[in-house]
PDB file of C-alpha atoms in Angstrom:
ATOM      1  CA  UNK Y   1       6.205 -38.067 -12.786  1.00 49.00           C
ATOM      2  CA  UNK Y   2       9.294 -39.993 -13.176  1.00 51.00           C
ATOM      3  CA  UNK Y   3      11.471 -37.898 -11.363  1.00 54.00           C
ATOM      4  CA  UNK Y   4      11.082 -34.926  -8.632  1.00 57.00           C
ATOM      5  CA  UNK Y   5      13.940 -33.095  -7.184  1.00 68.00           C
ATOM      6  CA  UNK Y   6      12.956 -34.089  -3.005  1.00 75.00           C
ATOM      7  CA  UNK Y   7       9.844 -34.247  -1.435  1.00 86.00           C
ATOM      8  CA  UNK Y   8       8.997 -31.197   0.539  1.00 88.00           C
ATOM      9  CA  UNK Y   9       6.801 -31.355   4.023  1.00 87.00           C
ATOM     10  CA  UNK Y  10       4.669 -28.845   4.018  1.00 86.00           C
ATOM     11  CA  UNK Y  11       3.073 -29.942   7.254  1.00 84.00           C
ATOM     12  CA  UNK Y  12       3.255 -32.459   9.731  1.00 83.00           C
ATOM     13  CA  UNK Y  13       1.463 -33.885  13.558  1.00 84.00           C
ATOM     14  CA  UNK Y  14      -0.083 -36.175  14.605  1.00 82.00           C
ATOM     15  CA  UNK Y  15      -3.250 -35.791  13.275  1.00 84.00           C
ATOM     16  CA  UNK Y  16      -2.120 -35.322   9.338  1.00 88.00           C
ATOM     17  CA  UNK Y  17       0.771 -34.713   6.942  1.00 92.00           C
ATOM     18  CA  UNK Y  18       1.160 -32.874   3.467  1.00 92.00           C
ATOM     19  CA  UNK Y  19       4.252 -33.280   1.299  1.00 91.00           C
ATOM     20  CA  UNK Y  20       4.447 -31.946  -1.690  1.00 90.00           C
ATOM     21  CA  UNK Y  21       5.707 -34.066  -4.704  1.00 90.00           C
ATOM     22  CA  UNK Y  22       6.938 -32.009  -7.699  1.00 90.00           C
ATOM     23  CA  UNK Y  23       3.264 -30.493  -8.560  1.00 92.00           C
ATOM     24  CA  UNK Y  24       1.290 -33.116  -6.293  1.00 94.00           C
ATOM     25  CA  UNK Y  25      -0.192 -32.476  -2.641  1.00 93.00           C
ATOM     26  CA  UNK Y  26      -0.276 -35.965  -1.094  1.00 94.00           C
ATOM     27  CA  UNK Y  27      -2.452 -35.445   2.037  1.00 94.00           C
ATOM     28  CA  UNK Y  28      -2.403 -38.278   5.082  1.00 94.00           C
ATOM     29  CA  UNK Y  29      -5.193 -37.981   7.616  1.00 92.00           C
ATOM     30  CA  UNK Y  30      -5.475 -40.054  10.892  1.00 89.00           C
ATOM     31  CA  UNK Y  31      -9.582 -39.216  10.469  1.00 91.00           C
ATOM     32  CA  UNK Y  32     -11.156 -40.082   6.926  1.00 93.00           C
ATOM     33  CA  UNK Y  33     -14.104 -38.052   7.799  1.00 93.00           C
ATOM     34  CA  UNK Y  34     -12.378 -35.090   7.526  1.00 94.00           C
ATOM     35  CA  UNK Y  35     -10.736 -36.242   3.724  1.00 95.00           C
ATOM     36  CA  UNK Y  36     -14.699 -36.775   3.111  1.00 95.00           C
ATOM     37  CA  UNK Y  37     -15.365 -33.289   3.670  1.00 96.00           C
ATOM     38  CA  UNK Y  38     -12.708 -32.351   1.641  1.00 96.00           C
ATOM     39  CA  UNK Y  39     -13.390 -34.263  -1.226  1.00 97.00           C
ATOM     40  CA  UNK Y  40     -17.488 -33.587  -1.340  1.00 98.00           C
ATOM     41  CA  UNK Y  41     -16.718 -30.037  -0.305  1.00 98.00           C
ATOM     42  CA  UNK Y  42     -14.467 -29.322  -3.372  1.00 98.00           C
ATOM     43  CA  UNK Y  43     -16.952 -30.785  -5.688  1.00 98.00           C
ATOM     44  CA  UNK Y  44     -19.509 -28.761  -4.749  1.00 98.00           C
ATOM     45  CA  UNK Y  45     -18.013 -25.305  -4.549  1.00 98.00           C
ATOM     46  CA  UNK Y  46     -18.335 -23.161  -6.840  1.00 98.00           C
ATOM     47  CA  UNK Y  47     -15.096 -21.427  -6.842  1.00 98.00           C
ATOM     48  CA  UNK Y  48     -11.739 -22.760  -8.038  1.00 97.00           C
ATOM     49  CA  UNK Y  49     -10.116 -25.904  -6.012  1.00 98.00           C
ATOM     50  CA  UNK Y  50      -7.370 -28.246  -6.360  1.00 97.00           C
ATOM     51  CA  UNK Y  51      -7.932 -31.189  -9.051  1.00 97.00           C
ATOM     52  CA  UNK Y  52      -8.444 -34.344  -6.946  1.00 97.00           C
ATOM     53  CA  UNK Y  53      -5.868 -36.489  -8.740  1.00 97.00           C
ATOM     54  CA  UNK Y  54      -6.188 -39.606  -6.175  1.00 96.00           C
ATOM     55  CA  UNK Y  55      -7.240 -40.929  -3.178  1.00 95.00           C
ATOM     56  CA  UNK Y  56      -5.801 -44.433  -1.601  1.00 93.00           C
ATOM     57  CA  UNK Y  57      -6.909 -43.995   2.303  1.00 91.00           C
ATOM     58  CA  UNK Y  58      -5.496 -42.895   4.314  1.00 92.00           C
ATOM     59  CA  UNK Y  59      -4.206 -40.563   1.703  1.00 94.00           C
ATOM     60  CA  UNK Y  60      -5.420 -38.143  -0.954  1.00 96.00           C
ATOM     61  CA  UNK Y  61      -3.443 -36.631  -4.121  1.00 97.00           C
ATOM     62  CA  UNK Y  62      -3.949 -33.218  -4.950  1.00 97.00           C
ATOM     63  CA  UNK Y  63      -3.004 -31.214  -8.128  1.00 97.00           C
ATOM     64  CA  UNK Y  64      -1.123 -27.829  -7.349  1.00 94.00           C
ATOM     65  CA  UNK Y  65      -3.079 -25.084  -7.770  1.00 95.00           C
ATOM     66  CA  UNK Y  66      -1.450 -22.226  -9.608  1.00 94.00           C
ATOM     67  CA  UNK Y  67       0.173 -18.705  -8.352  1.00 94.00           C
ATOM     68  CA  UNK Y  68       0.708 -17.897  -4.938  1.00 93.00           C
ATOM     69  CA  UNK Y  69      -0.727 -17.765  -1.478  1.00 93.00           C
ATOM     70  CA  UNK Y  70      -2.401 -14.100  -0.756  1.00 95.00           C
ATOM     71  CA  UNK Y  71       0.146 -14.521   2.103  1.00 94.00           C
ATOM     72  CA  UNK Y  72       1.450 -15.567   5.367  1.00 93.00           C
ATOM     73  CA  UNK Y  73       0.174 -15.454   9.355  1.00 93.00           C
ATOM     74  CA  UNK Y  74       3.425 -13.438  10.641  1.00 92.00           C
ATOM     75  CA  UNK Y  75       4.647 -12.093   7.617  1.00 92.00           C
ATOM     76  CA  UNK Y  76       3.927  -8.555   5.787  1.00 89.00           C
ATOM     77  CA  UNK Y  77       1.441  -9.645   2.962  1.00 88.00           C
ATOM     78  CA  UNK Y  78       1.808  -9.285  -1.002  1.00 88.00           C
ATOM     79  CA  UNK Y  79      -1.046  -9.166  -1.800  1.00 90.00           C
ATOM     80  CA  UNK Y  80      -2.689  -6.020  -4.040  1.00 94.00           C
ATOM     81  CA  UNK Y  81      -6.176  -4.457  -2.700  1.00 96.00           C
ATOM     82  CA  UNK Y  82      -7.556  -5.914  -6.616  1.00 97.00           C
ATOM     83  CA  UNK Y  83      -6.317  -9.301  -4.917  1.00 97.00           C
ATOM     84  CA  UNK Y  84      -7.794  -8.817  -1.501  1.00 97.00           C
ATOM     85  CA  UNK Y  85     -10.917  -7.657  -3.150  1.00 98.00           C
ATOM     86  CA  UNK Y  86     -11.020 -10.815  -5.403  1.00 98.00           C
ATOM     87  CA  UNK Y  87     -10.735 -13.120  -2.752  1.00 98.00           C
ATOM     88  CA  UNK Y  88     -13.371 -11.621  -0.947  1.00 98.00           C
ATOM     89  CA  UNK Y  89     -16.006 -12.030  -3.972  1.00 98.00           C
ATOM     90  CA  UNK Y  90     -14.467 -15.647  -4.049  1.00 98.00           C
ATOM     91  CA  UNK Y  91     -15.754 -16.069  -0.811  1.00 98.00           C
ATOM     92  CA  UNK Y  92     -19.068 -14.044  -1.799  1.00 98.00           C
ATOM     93  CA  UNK Y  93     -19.341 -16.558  -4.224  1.00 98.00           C
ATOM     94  CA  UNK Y  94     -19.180 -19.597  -2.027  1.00 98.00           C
ATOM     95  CA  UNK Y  95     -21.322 -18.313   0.548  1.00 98.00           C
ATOM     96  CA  UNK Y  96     -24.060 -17.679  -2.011  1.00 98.00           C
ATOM     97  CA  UNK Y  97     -23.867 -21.255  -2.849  1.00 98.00           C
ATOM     98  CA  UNK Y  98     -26.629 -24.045  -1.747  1.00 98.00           C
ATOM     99  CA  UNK Y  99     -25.206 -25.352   1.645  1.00 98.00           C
ATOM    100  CA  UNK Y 100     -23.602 -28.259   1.738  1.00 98.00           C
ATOM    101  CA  UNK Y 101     -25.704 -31.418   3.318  1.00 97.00           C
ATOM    102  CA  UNK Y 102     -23.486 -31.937   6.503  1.00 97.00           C
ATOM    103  CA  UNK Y 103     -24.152 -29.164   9.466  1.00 96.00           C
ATOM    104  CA  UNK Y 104     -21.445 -27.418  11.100  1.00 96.00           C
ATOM    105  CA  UNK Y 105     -20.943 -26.515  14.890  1.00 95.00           C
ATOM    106  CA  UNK Y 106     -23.465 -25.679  17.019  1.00 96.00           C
ATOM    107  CA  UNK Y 107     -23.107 -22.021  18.981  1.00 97.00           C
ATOM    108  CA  UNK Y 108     -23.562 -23.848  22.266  1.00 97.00           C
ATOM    109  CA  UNK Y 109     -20.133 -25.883  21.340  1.00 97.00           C
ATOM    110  CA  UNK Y 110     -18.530 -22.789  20.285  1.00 98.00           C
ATOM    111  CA  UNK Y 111     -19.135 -21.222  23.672  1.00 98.00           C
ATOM    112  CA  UNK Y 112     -18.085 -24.101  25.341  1.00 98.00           C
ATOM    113  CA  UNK Y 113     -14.976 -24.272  24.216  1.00 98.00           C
ATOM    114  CA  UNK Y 114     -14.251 -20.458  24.378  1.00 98.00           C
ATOM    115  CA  UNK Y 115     -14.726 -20.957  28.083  1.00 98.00           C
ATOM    116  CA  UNK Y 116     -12.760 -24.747  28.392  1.00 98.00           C
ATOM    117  CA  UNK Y 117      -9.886 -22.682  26.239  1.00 98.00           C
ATOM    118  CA  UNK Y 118      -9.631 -19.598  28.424  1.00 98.00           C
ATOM    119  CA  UNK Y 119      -9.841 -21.182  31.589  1.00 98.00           C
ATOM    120  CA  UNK Y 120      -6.537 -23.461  30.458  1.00 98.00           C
ATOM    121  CA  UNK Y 121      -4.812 -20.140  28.958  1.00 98.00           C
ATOM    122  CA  UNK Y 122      -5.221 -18.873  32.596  1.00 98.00           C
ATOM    123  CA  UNK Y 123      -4.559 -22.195  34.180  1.00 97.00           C
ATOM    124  CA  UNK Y 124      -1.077 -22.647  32.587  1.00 96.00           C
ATOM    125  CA  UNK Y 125       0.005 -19.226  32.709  1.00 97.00           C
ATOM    126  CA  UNK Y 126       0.296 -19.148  29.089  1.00 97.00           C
ATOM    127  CA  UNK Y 127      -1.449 -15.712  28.741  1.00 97.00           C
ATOM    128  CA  UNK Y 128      -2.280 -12.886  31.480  1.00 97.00           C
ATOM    129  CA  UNK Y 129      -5.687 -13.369  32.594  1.00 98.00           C
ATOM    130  CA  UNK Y 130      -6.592  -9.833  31.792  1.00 98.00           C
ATOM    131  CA  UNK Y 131      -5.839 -10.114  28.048  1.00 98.00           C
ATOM    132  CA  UNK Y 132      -7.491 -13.281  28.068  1.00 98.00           C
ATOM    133  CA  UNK Y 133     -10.674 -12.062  29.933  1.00 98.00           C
ATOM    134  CA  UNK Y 134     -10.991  -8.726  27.727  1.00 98.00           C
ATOM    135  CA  UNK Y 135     -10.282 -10.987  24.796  1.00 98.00           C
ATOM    136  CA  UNK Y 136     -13.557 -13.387  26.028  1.00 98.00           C
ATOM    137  CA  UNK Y 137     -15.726 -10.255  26.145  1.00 98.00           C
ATOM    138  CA  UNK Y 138     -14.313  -9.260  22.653  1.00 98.00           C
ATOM    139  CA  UNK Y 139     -15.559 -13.270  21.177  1.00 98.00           C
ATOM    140  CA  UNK Y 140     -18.916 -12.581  22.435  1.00 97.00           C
ATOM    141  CA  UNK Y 141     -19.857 -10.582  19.504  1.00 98.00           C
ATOM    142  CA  UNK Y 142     -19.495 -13.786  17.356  1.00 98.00           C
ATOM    143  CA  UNK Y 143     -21.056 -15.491  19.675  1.00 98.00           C
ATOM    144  CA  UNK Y 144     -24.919 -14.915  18.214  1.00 97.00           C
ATOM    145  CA  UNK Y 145     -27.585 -16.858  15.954  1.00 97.00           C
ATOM    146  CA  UNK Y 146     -26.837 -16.507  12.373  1.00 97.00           C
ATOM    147  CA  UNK Y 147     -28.317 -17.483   9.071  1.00 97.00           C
ATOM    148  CA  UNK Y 148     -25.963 -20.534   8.180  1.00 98.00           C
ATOM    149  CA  UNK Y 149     -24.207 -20.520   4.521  1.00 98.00           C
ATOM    150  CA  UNK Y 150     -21.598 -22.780   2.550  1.00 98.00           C
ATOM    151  CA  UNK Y 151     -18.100 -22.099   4.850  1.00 98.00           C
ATOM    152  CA  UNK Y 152     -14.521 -22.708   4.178  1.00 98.00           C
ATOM    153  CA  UNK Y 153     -14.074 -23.370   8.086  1.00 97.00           C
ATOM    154  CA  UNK Y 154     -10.587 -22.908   7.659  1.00 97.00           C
ATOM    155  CA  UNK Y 155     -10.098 -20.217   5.283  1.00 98.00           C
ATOM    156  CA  UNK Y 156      -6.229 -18.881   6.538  1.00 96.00           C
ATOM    157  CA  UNK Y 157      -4.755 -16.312   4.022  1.00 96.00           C
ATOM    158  CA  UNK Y 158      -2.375 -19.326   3.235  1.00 94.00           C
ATOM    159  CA  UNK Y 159      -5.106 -21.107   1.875  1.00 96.00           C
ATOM    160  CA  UNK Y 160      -6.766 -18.721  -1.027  1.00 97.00           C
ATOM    161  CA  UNK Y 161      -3.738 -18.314  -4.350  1.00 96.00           C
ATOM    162  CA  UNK Y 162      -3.486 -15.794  -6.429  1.00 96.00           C
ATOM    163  CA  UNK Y 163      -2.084 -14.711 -10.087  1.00 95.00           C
ATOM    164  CA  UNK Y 164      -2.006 -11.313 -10.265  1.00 90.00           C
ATOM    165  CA  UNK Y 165      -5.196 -10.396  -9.260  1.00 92.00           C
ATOM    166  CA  UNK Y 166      -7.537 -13.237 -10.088  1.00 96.00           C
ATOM    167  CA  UNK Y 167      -8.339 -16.309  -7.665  1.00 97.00           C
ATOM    168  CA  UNK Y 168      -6.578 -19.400  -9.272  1.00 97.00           C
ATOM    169  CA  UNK Y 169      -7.492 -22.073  -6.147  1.00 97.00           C
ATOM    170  CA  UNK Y 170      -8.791 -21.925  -2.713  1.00 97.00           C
ATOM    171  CA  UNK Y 171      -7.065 -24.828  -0.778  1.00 96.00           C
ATOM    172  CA  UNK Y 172      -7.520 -27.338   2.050  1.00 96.00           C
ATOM    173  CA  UNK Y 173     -11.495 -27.801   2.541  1.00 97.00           C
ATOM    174  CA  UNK Y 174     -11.896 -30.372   5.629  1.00 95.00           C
ATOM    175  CA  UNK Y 175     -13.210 -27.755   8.399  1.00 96.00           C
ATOM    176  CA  UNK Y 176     -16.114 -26.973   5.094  1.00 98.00           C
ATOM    177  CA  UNK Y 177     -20.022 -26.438   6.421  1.00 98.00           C
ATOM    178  CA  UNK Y 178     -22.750 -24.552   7.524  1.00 98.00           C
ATOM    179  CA  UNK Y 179     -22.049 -21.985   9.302  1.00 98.00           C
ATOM    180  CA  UNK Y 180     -21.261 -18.188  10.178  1.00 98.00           C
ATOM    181  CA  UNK Y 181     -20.135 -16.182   6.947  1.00 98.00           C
ATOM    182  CA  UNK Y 182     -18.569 -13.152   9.285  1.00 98.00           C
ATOM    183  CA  UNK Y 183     -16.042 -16.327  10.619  1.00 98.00           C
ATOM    184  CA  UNK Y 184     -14.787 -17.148   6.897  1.00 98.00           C
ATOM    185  CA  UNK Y 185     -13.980 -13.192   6.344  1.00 98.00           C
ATOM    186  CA  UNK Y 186     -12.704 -12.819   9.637  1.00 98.00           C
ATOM    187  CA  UNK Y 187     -10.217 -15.994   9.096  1.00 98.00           C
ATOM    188  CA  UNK Y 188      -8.833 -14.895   6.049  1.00 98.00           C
ATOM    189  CA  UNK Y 189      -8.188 -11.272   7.917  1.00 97.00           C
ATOM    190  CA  UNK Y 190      -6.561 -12.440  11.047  1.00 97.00           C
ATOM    191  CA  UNK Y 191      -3.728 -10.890  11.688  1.00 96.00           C
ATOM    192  CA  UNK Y 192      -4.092  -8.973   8.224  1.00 96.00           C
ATOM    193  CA  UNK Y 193      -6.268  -6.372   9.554  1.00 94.00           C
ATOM    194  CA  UNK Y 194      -4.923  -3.654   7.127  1.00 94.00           C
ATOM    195  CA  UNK Y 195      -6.475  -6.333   3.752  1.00 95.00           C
ATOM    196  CA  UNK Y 196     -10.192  -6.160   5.689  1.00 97.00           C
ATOM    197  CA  UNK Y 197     -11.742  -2.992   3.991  1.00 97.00           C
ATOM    198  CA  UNK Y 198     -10.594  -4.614   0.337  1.00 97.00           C
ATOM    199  CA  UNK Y 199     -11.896  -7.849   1.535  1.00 98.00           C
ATOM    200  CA  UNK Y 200     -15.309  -6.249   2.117  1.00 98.00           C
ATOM    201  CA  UNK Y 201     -15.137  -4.340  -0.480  1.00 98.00           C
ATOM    202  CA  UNK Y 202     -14.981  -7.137  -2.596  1.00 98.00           C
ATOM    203  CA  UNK Y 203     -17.218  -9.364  -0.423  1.00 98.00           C
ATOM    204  CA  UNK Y 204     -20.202  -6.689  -1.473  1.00 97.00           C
ATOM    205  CA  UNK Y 205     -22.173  -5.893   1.395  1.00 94.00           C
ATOM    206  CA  UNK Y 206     -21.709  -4.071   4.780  1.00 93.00           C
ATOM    207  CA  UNK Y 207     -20.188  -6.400   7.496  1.00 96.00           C
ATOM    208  CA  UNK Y 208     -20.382  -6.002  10.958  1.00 97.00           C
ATOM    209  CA  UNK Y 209     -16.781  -5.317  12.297  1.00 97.00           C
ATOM    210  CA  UNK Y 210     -17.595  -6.012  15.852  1.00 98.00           C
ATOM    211  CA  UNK Y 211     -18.571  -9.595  14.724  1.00 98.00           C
ATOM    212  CA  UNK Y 212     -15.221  -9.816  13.013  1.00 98.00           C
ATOM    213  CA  UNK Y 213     -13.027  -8.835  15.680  1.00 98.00           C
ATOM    214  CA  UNK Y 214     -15.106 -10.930  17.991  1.00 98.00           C
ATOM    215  CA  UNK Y 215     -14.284 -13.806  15.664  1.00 98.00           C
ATOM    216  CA  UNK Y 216     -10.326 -12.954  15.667  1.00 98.00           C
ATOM    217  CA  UNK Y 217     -10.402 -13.020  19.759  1.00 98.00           C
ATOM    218  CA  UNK Y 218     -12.346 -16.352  19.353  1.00 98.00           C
ATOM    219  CA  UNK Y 219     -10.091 -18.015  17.103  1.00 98.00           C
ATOM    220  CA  UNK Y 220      -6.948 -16.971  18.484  1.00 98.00           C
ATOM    221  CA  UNK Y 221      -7.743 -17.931  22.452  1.00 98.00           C
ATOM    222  CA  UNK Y 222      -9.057 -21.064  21.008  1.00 98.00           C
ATOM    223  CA  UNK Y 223      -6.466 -22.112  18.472  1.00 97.00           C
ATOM    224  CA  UNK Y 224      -3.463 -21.490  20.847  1.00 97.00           C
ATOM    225  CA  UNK Y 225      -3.678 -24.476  22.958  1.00 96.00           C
ATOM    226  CA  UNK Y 226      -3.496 -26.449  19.802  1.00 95.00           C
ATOM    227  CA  UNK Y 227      -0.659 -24.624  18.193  1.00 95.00           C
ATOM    228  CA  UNK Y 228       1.429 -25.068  21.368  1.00 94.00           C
ATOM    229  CA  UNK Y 229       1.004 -28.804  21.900  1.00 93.00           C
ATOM    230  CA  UNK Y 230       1.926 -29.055  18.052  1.00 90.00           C
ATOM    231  CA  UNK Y 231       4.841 -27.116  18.214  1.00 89.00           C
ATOM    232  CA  UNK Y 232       3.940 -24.031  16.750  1.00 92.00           C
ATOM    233  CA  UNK Y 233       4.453 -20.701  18.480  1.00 95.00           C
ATOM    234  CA  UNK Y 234       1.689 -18.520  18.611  1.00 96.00           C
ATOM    235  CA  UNK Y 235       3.763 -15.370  20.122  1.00 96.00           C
ATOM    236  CA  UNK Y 236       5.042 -15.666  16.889  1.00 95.00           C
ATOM    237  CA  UNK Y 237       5.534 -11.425  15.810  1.00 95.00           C
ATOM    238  CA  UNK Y 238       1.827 -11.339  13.974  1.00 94.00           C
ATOM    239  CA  UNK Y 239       0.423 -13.914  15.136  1.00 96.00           C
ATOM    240  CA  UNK Y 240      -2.797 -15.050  17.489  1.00 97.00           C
ATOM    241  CA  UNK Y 241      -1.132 -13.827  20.650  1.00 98.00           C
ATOM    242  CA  UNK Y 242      -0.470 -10.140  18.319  1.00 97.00           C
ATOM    243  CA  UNK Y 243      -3.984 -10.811  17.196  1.00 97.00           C
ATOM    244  CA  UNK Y 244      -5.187 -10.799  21.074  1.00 98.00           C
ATOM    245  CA  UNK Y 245      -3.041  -8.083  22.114  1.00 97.00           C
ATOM    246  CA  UNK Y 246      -4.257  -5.859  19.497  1.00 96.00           C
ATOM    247  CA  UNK Y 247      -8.005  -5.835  21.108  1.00 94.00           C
ATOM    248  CA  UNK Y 248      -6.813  -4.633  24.621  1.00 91.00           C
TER     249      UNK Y 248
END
């Protein structure tokens, strides 16, 4: 690549970076472990990823995947009901897949930070404590055994691409494991809510919505901390604070 018009960030803290070079992804993570998962959890999926190109730690070079995110958090998606209902049997797919060798997190730790989050919500005024105690009673429905299967962990509508209607790449694997398949479907719904009957559809097999909207409260009281200290903005119009307002 001997020459590239500017190098574009596509995200930065201080935990990791992305830029994007011309058609590269060059990923820099303060924790390795989680470039591990990345790079084992790619390998083994069995639906289209991003061509590992390099890897120096603390960095990792990844080939653009081709088309175009199914959309964004906060923005009216593009996305078709074919396209919705292809990235659901992507995710059918993957969750049909042998699990991966590394466990993911335990229900007890997913309860305990439900509670550490909603108590500093309250704490800091950031959110009224009745949204954010009909919002806990919402997550409970998540909060049950299930039978663990091959998980994205992370799998934001920004991260599955699209050309026309086919899956061409599902992106940015570190959060991959065992665990809940209702919390990969709900992820890649949040804040999409109108996409979730295509996504099921396409998924193949009944769901249960309570789970799902318990997952959306969970992820969006625990994920706002986060987003704050790293100068996003939640209240964001369609975002997690939308997300938790919707379920009063």
């Amino acid at each position: 690549m001997a020459y590239v018009e500017g190098v574009q960030v596509v995200v930065a803290h201080d935990e990791r970076a992305t830029l994007r070079v011309g058609d590269v992804f060059v990923k820099i993570d303060a924790d390795q472990t989680r470039i591990d998962v990345e790079v084992e959890a790619m390998a083994l999926a069995p639906i289209p990823t991003p061509e590992v190109l390099w890897r120096n730690p603390p960095a990792l070079a990844l080939a653009a995947v081709p088309g175009r995110a199914l959309g964004r958090l906060g923005e009216p998606s593009p996305a078709s009901p074919a396209a919705s209902a292809a990235a659901g049997a992507s995710v059918r797919l993957l969750h049909d897949a042998p699990l991966p060798p590394w466990p993911g997190r335990r229900l007890d730790d997913l309860a305990s930070r439900l509670d550490v989050e909603c108590e500093w919500l309250v704490a800091n005024g950031v959110l009224p404590t009745d949204l954010v105690t009909r919002n806990r009673e919402v997550a409970e429905a998540a909060l049950r055994p299930w039978t663990p299967v091959f998980t994205h962990g992370d799998l934001q509508i920004t991260h599955v691409f699209v050309e026309g209607d086919k899956v061409t790449g599902v992106i940015d694997w570190s959060e991959a494991a065992q665990g809940d398949a209702l919390f990969d479907l709900a992820v890649l719904t949040l804040g999409h809510e109108e996409h979730l009957a295509d996504v099921v559809a396409g998924y193949g097999t009944d769901v249960d919505l309570d789970v799902i909207h318990g997952w959306w409260s969970w992820r969006s009281l625990t994920a706002s901390r986060w987003l704050v200290e790293h100068g996003f903005d939640p209240n964001t119009p369609g975002c997690e604070f939308d997300v938790l307002r919707a379920r009063m």
